Short mmCIF file of C-alpha atoms in Angstrom, two decimals:
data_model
loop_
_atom_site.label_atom_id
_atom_site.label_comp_id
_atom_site.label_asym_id
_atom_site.label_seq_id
_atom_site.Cartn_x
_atom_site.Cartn_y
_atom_site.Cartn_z
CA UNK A 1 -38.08 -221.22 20.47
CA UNK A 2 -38.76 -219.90 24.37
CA UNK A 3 -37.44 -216.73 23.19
CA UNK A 4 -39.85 -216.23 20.49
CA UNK A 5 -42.15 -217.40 23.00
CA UNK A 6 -41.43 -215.09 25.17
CA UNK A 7 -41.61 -212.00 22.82
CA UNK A 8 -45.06 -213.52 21.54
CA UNK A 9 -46.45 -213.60 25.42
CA UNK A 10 -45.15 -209.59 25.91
CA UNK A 11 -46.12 -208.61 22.57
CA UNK A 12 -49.54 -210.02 22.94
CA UNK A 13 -50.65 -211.77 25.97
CA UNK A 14 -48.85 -209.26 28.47
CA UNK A 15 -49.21 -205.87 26.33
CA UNK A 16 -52.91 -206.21 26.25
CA UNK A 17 -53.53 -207.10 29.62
CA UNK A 18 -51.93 -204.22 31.21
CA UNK A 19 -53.84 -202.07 28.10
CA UNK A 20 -57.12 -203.95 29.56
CA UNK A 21 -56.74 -202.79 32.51
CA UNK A 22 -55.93 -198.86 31.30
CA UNK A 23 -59.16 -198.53 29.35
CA UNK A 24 -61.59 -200.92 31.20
CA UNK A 25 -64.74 -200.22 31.29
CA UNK A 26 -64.79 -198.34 27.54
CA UNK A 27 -66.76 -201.42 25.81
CA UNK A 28 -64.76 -200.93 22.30
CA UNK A 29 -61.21 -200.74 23.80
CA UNK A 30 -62.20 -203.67 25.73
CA UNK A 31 -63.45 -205.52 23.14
CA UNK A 32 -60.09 -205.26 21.14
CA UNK A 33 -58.02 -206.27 23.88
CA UNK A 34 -60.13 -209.01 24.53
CA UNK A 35 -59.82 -209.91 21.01
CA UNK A 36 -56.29 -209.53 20.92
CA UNK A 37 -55.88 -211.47 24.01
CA UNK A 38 -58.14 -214.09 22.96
CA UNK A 39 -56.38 -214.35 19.42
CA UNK A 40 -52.92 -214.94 21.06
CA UNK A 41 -54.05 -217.52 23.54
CA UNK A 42 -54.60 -219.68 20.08
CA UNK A 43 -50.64 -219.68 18.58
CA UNK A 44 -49.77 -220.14 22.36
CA UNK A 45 -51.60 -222.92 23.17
CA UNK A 46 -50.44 -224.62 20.08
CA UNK A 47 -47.21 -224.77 21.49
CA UNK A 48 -47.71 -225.31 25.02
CA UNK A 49 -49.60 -228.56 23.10
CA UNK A 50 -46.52 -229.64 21.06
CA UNK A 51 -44.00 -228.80 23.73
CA UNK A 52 -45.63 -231.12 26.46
CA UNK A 53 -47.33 -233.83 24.08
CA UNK A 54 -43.86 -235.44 22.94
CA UNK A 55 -43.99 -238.57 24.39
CA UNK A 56 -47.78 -238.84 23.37
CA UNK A 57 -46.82 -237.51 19.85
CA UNK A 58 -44.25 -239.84 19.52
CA UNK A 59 -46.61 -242.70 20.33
CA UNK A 60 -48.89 -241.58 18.04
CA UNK A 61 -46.22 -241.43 15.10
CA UNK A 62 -44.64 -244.99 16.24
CA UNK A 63 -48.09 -246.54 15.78
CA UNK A 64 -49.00 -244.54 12.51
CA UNK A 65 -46.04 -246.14 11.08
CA UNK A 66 -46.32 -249.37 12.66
CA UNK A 67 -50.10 -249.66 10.79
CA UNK A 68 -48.70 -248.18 7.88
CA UNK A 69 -46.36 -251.05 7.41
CA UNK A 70 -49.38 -253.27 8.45
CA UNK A 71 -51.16 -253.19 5.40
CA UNK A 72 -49.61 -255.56 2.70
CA UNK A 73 -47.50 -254.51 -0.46
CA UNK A 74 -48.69 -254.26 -3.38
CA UNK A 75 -52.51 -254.55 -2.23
CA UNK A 76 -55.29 -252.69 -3.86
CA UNK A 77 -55.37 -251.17 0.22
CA UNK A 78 -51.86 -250.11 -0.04
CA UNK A 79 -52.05 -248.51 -2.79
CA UNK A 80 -55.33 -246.63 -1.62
CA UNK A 81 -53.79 -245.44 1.92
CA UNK A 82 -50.47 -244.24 -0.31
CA UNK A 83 -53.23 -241.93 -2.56
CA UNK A 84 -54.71 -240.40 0.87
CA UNK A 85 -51.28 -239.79 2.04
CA UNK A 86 -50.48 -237.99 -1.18
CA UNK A 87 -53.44 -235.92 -1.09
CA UNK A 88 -52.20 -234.97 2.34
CA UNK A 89 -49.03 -233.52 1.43
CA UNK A 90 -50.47 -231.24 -1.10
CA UNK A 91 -52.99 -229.94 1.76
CA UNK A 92 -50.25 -229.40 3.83
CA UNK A 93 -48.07 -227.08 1.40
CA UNK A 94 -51.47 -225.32 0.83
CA UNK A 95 -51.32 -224.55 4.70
CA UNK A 96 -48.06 -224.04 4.66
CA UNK A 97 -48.74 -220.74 1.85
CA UNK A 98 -51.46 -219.58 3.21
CA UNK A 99 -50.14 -219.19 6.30
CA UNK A 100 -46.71 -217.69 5.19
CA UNK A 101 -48.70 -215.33 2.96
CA UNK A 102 -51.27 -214.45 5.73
CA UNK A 103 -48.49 -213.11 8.49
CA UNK A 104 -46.03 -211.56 5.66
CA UNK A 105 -48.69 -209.83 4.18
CA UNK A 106 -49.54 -209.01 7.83
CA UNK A 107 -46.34 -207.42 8.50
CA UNK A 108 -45.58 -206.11 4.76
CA UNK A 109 -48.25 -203.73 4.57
CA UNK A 110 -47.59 -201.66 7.81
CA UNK A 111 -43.79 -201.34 6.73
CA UNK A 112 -44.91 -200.73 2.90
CA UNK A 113 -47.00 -197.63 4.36
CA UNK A 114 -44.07 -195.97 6.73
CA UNK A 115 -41.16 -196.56 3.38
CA UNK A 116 -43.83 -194.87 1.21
CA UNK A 117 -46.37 -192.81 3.40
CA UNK A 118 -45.56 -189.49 5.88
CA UNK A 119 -46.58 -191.91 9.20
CA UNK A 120 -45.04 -194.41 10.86
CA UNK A 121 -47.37 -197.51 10.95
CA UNK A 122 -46.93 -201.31 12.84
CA UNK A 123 -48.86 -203.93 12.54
CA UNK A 124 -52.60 -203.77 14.02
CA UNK A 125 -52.85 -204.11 18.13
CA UNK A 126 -54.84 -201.73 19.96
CA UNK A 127 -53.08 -199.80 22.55
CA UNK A 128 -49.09 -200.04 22.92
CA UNK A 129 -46.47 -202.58 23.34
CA UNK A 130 -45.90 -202.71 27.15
CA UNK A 131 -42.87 -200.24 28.11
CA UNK A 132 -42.41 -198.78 24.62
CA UNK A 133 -44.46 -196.26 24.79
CA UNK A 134 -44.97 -193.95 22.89
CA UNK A 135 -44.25 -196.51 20.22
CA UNK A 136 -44.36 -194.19 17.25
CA UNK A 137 -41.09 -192.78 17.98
CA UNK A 138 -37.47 -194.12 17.32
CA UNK A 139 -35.74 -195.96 18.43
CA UNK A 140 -39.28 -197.47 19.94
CA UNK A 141 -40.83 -198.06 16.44
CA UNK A 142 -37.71 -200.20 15.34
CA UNK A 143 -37.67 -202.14 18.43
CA UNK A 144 -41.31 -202.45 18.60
CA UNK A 145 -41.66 -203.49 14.60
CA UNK A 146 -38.72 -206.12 15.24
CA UNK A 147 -40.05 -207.80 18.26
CA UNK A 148 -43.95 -207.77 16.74
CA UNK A 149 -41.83 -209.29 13.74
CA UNK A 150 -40.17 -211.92 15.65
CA UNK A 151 -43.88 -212.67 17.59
CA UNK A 152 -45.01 -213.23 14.10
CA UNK A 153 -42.71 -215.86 12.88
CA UNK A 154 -43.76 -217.43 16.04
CA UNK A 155 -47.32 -217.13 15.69
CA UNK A 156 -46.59 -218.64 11.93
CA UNK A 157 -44.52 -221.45 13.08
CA UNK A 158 -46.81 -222.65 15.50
CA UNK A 159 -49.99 -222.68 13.73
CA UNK A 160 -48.17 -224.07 10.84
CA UNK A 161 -46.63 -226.93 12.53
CA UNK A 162 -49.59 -227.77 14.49
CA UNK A 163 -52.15 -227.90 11.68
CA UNK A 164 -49.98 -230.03 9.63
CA UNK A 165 -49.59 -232.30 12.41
CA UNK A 166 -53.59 -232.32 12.33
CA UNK A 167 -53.72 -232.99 8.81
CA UNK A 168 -51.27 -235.68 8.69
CA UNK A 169 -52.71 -237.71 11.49
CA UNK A 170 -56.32 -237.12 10.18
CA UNK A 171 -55.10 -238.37 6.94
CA UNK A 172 -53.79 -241.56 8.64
CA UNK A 173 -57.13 -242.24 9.84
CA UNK A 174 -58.96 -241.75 7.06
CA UNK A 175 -56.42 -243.96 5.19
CA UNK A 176 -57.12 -247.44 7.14
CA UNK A 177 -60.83 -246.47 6.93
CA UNK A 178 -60.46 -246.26 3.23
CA UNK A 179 -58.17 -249.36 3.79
CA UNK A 180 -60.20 -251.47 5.34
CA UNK A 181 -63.06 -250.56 2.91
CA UNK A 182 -60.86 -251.31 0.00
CA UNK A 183 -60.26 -255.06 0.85
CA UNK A 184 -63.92 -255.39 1.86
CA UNK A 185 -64.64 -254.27 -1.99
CA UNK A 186 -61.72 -256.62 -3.00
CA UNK A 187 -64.03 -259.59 -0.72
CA UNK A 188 -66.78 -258.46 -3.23
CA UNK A 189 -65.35 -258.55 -6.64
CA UNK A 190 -63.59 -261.72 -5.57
CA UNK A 191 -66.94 -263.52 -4.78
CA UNK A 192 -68.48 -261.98 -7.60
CA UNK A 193 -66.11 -263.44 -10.13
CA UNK A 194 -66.09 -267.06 -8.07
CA UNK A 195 -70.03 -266.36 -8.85
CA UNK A 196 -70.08 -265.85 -12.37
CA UNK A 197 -66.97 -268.78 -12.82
CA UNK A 198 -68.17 -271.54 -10.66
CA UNK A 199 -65.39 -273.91 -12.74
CA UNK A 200 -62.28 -271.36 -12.00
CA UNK A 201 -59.49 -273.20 -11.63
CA UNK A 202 -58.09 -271.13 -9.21
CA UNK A 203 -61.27 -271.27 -7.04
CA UNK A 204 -59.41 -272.39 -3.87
CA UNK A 205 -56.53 -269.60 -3.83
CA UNK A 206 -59.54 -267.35 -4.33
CA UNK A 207 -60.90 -268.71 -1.20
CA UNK A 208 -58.04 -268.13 0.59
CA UNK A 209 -57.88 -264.48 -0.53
CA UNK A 210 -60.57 -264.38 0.93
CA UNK A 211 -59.61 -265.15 4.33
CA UNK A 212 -56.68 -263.48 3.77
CA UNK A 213 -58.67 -260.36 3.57
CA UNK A 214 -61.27 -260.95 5.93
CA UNK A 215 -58.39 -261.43 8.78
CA UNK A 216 -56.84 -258.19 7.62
CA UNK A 217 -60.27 -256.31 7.83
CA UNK A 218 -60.55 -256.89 11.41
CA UNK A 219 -57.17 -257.16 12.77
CA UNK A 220 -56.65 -253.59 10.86
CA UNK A 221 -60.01 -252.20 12.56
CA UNK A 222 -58.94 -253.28 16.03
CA UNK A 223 -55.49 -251.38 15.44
CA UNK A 224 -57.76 -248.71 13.81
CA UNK A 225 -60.12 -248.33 16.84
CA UNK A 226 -56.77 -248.48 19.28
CA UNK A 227 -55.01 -245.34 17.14
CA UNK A 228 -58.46 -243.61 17.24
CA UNK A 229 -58.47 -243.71 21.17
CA UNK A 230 -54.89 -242.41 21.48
CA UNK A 231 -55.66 -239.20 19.09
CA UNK A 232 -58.57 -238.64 21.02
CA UNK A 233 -56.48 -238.45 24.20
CA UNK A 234 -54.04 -236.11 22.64
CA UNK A 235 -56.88 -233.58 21.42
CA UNK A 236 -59.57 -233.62 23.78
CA UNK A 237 -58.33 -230.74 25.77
CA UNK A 238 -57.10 -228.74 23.45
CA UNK A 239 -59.93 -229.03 20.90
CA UNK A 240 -62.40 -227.34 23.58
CA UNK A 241 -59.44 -224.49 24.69
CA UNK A 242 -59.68 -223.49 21.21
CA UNK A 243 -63.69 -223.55 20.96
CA UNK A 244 -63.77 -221.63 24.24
CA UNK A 245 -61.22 -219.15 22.44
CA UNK A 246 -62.11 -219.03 19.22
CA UNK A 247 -65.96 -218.16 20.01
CA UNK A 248 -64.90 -215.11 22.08
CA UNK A 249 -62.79 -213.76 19.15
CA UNK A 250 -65.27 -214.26 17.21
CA UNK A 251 -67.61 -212.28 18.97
CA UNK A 252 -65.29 -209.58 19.67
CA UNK A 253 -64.39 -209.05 16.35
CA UNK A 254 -68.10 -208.87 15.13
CA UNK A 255 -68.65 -206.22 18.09
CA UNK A 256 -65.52 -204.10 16.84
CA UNK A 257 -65.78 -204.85 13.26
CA UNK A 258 -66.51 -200.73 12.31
CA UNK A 259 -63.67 -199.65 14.07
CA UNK A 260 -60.66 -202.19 13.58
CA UNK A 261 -58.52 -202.17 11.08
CA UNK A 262 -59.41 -204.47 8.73
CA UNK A 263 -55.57 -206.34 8.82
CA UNK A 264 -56.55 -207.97 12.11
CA UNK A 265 -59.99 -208.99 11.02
CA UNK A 266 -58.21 -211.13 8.28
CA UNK A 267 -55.87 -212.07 10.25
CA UNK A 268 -57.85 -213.35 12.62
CA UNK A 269 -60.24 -214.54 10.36
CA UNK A 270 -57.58 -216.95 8.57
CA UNK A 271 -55.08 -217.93 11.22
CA UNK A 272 -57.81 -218.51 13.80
CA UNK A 273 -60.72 -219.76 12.24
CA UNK A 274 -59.03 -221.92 10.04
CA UNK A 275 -58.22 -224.94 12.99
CA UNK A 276 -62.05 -224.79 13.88
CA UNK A 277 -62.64 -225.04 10.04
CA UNK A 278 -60.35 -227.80 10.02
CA UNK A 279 -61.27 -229.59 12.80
CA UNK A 280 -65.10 -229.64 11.45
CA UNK A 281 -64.01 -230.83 8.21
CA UNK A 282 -61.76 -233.06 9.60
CA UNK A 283 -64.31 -235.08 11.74
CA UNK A 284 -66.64 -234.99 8.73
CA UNK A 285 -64.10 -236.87 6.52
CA UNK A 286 -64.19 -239.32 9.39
CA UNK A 287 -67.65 -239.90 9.96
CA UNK A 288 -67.91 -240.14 5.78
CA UNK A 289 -65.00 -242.73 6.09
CA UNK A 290 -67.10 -244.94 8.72
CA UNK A 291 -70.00 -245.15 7.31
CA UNK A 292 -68.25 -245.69 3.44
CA UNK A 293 -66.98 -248.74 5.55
CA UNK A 294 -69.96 -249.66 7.18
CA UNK A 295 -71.61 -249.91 3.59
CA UNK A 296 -68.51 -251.79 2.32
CA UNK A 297 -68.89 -254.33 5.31
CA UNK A 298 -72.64 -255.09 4.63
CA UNK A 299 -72.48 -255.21 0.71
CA UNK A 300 -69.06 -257.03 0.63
CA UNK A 301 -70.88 -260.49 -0.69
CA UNK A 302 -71.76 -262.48 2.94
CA UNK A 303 -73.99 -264.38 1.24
CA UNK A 304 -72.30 -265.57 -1.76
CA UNK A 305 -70.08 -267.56 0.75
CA UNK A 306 -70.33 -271.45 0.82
CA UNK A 307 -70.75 -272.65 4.36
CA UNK A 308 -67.82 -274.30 4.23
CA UNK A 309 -66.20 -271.22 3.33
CA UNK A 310 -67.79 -268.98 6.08
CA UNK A 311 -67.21 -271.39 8.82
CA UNK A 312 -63.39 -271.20 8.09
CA UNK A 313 -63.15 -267.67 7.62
CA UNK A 314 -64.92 -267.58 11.33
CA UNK A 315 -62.75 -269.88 12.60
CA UNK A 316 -59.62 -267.85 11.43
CA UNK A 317 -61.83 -264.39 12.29
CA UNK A 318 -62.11 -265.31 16.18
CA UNK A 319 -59.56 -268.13 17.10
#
């Protein structure tokens, strides 16, 4: 994988800079680099993030499992964590296509063009990759198509892995909100029924489910509030690195946007905006998921409770 790095950081990162500093100060050449430069930084910082987060990462995964395993079998909760999990994995193969079909589609087009046309064409990046030049000409255009190939499948990769790992420990989150919101409406329909029965025979185990829950509730918020803090850690620097990067590309592209081929404007337009999309979305799902709780917590039936009944749920709450 340092190898593909590498090509990826003299494809890109490298290539552009010395081509920065050839046509600085024309204001559209400029702009592309910068674009170009600005674009890389995101697939690269990806993995600079995965390649020295392990030990936080593997924190992270330890306690997603550990609060997986938290919540009991066969509970309504369970089974409503299990159904955001699933609706996870089918996010994550979309990702998965769209970002194989992005970068092939990236690469198949220039290649479709040479095969059929009377040019030779490679994949869009303004000026030429560092050395090769001129890059049209063989054996340069086989070695430059290969290694802009193989800085690609790294660009792919990256994103890829890093965006599922998003989505996956997003989706953990949102799953003990939903959780915890779950037995709270479980609190409610138990009361309810102990309202409408007041002679069920099975009043007392219903008051123990009760307490049951309640303890759950809490215990899983504190874990909930604990995972929250770690994630937060893991992100916080690399959520504003791809702000900082994203809003320059995004700039850059709308100043170049008559004169670039319109390959890297998709490009850049899937591959890079999708995190921020993502990450927007993401944090959206989460405040939804708090407040859903929030509401769940005041409307779960307090005051159908017997005083009897509150005091020992307290007393098992806070002991």
């Amino acid at each position: 994988m340092l190898v593909f790095a590498g090509t990826f950081i003299y494809v890109g990162t490298l290539s552009q800079l010395v081509y920065l500093v050839q046509v600085f100060p024309d204001k559209i050449e400029t702009f592309k680099a910068l674009n170009c430069i600005s674009a890389t930084s995101v697939p690269l910082s990806k993995f600079f993030f995965m390649l020295t987060s392990r030990s936080r990462l593997k924190t992270v995964f330890e306690l997603s499992h550990h609060g997986l395993s938290s919540i009991p079998e066969g509970s309504a909760a369970k089974e409503r964590m299990l159904s955001t999990l699933r609706r996870a994995r089918y996010a994550s193969w979309f990702v998965v296509a769209n970002q194989a079909l992005t970068h092939v589609t990236y690469l198949l087009m220039p290649l479709v063009f040479t095969v059929f046309g009377n040019d030779r064409y490679l994949p869009t990046t303004p000026g030429e990759t560092y050395g090769l030049s001129p890059k049209y000409e063989t054996p340069f255009f086989e070695i430059t198509f290969v290694l802009t190939c193989v800085a690609t499948a790294f660009s792919a990769i990256n994103q890829t892995g890093y965006i599922v790992l998003f989505i996956t420990l997003v989706t953990h989150e949102l799953g003990h909100f939903y959780a915890i919101t779950q037995a709270l409406d479980d609190i409610h329909d138990i009361l309810s029924k102990k309202e409408k029965s007041c002679n069920n025979p099975d009043e007392e185990t219903s008051d123990d489910s009760i307490d049951e829950l309640l303890i759950f509730c809490v215990k899983h918020h504190q874990f909930l509030m604990h995972y929250h803090s770690k994630i937060r850690v893991l992100y916080k620097v690399i959520f504003g690195a791809h702000f900082l990067s994203m809003t320059i590309v995004l700039v850059t592209t709308l100043q170049t946007m008559n004169v670039w081929d319109v390959r890297n404007t998709i490009l850049t337009g899937v591959t890079g905006i999708m995190p921020l999309f993502l990450y927007c979305f993401g944090g959206e799902l989460l405040i939804s998921a708090g407040l859903e709780m929030s509401a769940a917590v005041y409307s779960c039936g307090w005051e159908l409770m017997e005083a009897k009944q509150a005091k020992r749920s307290s007393y098992h709450l806070f002991k």
